[in-house]
PDB file of C-alpha atoms in Angstrom:
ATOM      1  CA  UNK A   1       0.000   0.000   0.000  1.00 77.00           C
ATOM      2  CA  UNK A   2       1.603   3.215  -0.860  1.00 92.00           C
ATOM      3  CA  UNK A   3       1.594   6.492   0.866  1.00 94.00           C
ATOM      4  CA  UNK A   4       2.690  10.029   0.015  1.00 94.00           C
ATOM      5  CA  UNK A   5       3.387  13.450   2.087  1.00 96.00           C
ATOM      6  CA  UNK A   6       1.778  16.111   0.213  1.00 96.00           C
ATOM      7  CA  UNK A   7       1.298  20.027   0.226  1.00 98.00           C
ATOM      8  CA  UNK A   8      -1.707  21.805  -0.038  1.00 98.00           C
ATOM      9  CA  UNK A   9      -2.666  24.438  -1.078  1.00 98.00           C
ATOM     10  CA  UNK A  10      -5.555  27.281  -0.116  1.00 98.00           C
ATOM     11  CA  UNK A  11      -9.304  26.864  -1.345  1.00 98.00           C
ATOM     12  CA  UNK A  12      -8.474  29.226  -4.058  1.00 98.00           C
ATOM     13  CA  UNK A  13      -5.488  27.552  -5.520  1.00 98.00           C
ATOM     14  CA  UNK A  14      -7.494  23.952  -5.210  1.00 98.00           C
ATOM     15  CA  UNK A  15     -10.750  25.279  -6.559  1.00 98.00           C
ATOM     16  CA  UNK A  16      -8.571  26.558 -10.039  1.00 98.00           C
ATOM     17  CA  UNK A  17      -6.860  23.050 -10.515  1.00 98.00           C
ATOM     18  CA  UNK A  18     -10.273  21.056  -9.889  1.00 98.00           C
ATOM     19  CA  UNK A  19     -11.691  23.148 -12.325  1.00 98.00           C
ATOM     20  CA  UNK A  20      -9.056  21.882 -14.438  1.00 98.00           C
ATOM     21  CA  UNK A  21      -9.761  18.302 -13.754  1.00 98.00           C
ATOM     22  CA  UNK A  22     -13.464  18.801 -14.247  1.00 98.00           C
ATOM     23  CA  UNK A  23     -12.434  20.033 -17.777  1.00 98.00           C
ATOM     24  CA  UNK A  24     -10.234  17.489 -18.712  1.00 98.00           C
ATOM     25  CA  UNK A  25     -12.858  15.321 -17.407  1.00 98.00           C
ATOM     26  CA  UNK A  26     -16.021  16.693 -19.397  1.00 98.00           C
ATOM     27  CA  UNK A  27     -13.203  16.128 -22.289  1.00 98.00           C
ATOM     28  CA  UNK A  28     -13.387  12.593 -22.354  1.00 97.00           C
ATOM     29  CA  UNK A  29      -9.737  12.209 -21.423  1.00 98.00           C
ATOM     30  CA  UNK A  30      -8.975  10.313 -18.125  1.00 96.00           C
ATOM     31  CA  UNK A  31      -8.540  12.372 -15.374  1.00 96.00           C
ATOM     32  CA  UNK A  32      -8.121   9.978 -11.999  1.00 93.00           C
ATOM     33  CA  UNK A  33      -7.566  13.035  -9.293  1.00 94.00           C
ATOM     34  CA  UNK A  34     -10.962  13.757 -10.339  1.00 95.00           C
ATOM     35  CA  UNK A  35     -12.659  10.515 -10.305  1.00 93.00           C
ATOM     36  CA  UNK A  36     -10.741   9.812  -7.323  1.00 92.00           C
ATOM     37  CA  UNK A  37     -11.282  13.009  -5.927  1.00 92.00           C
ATOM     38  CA  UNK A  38      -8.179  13.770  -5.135  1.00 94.00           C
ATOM     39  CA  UNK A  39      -7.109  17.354  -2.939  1.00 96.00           C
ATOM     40  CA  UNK A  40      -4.782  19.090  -5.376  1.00 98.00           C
ATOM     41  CA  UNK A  41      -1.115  19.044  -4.559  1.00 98.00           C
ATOM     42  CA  UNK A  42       1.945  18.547  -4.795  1.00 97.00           C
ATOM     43  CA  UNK A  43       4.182  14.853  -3.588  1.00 95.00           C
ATOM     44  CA  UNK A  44       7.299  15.466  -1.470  1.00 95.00           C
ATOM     45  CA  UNK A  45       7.530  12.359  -0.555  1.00 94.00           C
ATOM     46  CA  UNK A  46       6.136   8.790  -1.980  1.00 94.00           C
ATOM     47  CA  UNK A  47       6.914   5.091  -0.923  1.00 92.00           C
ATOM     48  CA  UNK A  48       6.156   2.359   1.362  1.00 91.00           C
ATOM     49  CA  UNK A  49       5.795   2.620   5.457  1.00 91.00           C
ATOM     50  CA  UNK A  50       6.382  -0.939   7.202  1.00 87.00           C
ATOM     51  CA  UNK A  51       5.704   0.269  10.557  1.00 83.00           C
ATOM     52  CA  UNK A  52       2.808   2.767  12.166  1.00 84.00           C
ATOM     53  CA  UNK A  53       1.274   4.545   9.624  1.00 86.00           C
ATOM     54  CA  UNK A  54       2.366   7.900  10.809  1.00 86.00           C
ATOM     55  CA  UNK A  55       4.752  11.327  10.286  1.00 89.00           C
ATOM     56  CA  UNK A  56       6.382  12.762  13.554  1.00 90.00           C
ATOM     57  CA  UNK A  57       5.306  16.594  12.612  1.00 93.00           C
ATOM     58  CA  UNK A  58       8.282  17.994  14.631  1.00 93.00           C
ATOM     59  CA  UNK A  59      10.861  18.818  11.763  1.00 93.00           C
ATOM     60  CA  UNK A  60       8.362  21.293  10.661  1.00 94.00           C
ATOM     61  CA  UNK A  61       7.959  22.829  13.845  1.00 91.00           C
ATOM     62  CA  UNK A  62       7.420  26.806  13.195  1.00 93.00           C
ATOM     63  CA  UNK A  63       6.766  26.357   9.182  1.00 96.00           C
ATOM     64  CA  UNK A  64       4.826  29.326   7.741  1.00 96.00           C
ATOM     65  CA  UNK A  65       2.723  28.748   4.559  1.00 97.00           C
ATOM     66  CA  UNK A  66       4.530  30.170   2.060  1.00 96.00           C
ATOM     67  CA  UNK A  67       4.041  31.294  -1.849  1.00 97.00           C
ATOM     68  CA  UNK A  68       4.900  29.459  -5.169  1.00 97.00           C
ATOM     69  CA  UNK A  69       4.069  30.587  -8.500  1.00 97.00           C
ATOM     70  CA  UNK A  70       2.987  27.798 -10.835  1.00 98.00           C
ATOM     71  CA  UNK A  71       4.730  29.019 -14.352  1.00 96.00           C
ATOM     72  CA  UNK A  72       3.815  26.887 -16.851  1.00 95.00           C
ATOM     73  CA  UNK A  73       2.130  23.318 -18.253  1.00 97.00           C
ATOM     74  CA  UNK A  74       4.542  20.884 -18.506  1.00 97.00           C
ATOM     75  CA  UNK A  75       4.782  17.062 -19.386  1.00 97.00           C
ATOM     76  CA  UNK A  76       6.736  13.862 -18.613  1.00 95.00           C
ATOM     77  CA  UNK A  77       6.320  12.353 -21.800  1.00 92.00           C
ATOM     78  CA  UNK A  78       8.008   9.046 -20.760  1.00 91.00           C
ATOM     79  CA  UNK A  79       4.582   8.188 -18.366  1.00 92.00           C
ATOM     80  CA  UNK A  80       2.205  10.310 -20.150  1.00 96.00           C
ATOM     81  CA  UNK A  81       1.658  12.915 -17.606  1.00 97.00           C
ATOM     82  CA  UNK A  82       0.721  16.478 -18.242  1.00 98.00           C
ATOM     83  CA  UNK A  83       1.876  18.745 -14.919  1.00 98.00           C
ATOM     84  CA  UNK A  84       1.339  22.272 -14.037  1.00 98.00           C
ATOM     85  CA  UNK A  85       5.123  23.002 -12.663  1.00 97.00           C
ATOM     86  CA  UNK A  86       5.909  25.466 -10.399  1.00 97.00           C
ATOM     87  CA  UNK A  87       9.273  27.229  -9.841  1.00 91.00           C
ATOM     88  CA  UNK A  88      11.609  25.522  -7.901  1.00 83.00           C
ATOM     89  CA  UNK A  89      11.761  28.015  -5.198  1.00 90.00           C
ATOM     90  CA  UNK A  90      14.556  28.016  -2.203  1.00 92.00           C
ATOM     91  CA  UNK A  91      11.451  27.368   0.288  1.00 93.00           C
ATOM     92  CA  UNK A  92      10.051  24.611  -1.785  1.00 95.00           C
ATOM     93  CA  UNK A  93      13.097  23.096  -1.771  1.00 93.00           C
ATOM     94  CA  UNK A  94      13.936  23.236   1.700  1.00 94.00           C
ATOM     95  CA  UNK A  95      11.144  21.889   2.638  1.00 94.00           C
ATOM     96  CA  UNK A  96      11.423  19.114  -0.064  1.00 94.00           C
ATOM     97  CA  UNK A  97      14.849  18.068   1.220  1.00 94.00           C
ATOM     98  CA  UNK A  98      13.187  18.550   5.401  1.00 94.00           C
ATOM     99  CA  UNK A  99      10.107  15.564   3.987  1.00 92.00           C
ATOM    100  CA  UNK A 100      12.918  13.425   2.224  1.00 91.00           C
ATOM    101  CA  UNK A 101      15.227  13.474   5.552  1.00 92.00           C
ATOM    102  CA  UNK A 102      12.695  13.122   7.830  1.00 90.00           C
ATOM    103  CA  UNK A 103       9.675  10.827   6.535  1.00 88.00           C
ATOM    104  CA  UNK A 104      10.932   7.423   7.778  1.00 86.00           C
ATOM    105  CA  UNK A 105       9.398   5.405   4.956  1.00 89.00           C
ATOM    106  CA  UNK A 106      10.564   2.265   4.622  1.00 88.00           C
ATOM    107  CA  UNK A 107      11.175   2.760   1.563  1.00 89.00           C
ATOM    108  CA  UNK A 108      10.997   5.799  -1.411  1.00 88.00           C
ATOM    109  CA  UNK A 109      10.426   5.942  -4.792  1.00 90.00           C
ATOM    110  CA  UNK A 110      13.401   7.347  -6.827  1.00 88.00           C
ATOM    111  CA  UNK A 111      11.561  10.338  -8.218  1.00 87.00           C
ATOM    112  CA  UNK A 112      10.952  12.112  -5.417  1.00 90.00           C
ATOM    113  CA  UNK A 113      14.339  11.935  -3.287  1.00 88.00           C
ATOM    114  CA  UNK A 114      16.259  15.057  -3.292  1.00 85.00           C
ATOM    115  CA  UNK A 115      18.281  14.513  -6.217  1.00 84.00           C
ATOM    116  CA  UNK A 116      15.947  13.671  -8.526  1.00 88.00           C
ATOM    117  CA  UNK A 117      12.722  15.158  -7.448  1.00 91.00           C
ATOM    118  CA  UNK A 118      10.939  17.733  -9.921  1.00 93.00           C
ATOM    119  CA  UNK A 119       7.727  19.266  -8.614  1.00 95.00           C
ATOM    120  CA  UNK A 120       4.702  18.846 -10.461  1.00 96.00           C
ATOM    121  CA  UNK A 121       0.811  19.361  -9.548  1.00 98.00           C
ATOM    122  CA  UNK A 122      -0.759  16.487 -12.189  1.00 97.00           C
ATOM    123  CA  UNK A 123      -3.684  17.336 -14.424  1.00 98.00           C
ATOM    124  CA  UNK A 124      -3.724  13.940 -16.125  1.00 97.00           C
ATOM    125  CA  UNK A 125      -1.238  10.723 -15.858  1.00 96.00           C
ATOM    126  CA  UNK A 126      -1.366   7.629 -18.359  1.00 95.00           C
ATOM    127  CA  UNK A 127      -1.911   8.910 -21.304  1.00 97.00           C
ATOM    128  CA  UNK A 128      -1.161   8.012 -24.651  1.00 97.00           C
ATOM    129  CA  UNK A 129       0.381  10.965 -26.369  1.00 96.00           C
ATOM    130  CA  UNK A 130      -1.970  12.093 -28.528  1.00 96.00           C
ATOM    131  CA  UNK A 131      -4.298  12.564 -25.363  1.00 97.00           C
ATOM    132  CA  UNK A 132      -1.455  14.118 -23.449  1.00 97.00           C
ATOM    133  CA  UNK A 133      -1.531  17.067 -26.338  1.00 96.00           C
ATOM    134  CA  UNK A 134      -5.431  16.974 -26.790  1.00 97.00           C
ATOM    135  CA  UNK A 135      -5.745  17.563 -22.679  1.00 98.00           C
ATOM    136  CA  UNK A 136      -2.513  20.036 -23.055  1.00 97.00           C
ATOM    137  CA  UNK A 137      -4.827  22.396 -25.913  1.00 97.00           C
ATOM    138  CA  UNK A 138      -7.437  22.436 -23.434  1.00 98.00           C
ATOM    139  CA  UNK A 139      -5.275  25.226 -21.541  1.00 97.00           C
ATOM    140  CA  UNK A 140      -4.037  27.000 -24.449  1.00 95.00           C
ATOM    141  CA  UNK A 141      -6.277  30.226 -22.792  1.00 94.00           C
ATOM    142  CA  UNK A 142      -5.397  29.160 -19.172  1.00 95.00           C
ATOM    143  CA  UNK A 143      -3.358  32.457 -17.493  1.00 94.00           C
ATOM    144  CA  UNK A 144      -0.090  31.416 -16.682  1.00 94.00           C
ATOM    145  CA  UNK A 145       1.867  31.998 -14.182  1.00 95.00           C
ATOM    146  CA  UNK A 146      -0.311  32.158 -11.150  1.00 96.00           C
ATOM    147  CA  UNK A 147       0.315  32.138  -7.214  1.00 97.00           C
ATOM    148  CA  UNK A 148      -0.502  29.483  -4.724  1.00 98.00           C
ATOM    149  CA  UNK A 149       0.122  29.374  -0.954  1.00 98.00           C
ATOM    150  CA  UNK A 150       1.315  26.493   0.740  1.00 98.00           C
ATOM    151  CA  UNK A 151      -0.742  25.627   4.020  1.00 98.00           C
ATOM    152  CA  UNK A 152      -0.342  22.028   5.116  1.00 98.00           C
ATOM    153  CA  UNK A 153       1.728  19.095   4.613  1.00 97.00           C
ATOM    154  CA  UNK A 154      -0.330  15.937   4.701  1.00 96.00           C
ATOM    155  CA  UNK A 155       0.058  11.905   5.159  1.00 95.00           C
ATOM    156  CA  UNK A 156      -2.342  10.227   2.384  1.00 96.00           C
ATOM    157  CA  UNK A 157      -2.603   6.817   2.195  1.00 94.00           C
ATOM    158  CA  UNK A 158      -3.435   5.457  -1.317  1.00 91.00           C
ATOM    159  CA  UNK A 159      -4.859   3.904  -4.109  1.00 87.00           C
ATOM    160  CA  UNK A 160      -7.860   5.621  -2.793  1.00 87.00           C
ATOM    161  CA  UNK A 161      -6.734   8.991  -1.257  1.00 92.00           C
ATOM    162  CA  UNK A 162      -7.000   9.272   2.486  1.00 94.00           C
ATOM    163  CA  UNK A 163      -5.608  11.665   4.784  1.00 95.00           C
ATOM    164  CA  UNK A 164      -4.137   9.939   7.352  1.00 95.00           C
ATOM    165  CA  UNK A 165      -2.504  13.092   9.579  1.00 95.00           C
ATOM    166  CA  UNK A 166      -1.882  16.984   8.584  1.00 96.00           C
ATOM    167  CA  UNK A 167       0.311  19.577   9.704  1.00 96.00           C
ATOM    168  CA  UNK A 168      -1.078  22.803   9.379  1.00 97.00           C
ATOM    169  CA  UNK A 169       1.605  25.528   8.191  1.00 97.00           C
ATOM    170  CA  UNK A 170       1.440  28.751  10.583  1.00 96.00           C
ATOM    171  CA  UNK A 171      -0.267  31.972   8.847  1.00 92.00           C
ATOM    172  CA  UNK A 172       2.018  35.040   8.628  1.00 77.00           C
TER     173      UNK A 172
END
């Protein structure tokens, strides 16, 4: 059973993104955070826990939520994923390389440890190329970049999302 430690975002920033789902959605191109009805995010951290099924909150003790600016659509072509990517900002990362330290999962997938990580929000995963640029066209309009504030970080158990403990950030 996998599980993840994800940010959130605020209700503005999460209503935008499930609009985008919805969209890809009414589209006829599959779009499993919506069916799933997943909370918009982004994965710090993504593996397997062998023992309790929980995050000991203290590394983050004092974090503040804190801006990113989503700049552009993006794509990893390789697993037919179309992302919207934020900058890789020096508190994002920080607090990427705090998750990756401190999680104590058993064991991580390769994609998200420090090195290799690249932070993505998905719109749509699996799918074949021609549906990765048909959902892509769908944003051609879609204002780019825009701001999102970082409020939690989160414990989600999946296939079927469920938050399993949260760690609100503190509000300037």
């Amino acid at each position: 059973m996998p599980y993840s430690i994800e940010v959130h975002f605020d209700d503005i920033t999460n209503a935008t993104i499930q609009n985008m789902w919805e969209k890809i959605s009414e589209n006829k191109i599959p779009c499993r955070a919506f069916e799933k009805k997943f909370t918009p995010h982004l994965t710090l951290v993504y593996g397997e826990i062998s023992g309790p099924k929980k995050v000991n909150w203290e590394f983050l003790e004092g974090q503040k939520r804190f801006e990113i600016n989503f700049e552009n659509l993006a794509i990893f072509e390789d697993r037919g994923v179309l992302f919207l990517s934020p900058g890789k900002s020096k508190l994002l990362t920080k607090l990427h390389s705090l998750h990756d330290a401190n999680a104590g999962f058993s064991s991580m997938n390769k994609f998200y440890r420090t090195a290799q990580w690249d932070p993505h929000c998905s719109l749509a995963s699996r799918l074949t190329p021609q549906q990765v640029h048909r959902c892509a066209s769908l944003f051609d309009d879609f204002k780019l970049p825009f701001t999102a504030t970082c409020v939690s970080s989160n414990l989600v158990k999946y296939p079927d999302p469920v938050i399993l403990s949260t760690l609100e950030y503190k509000a300037e």
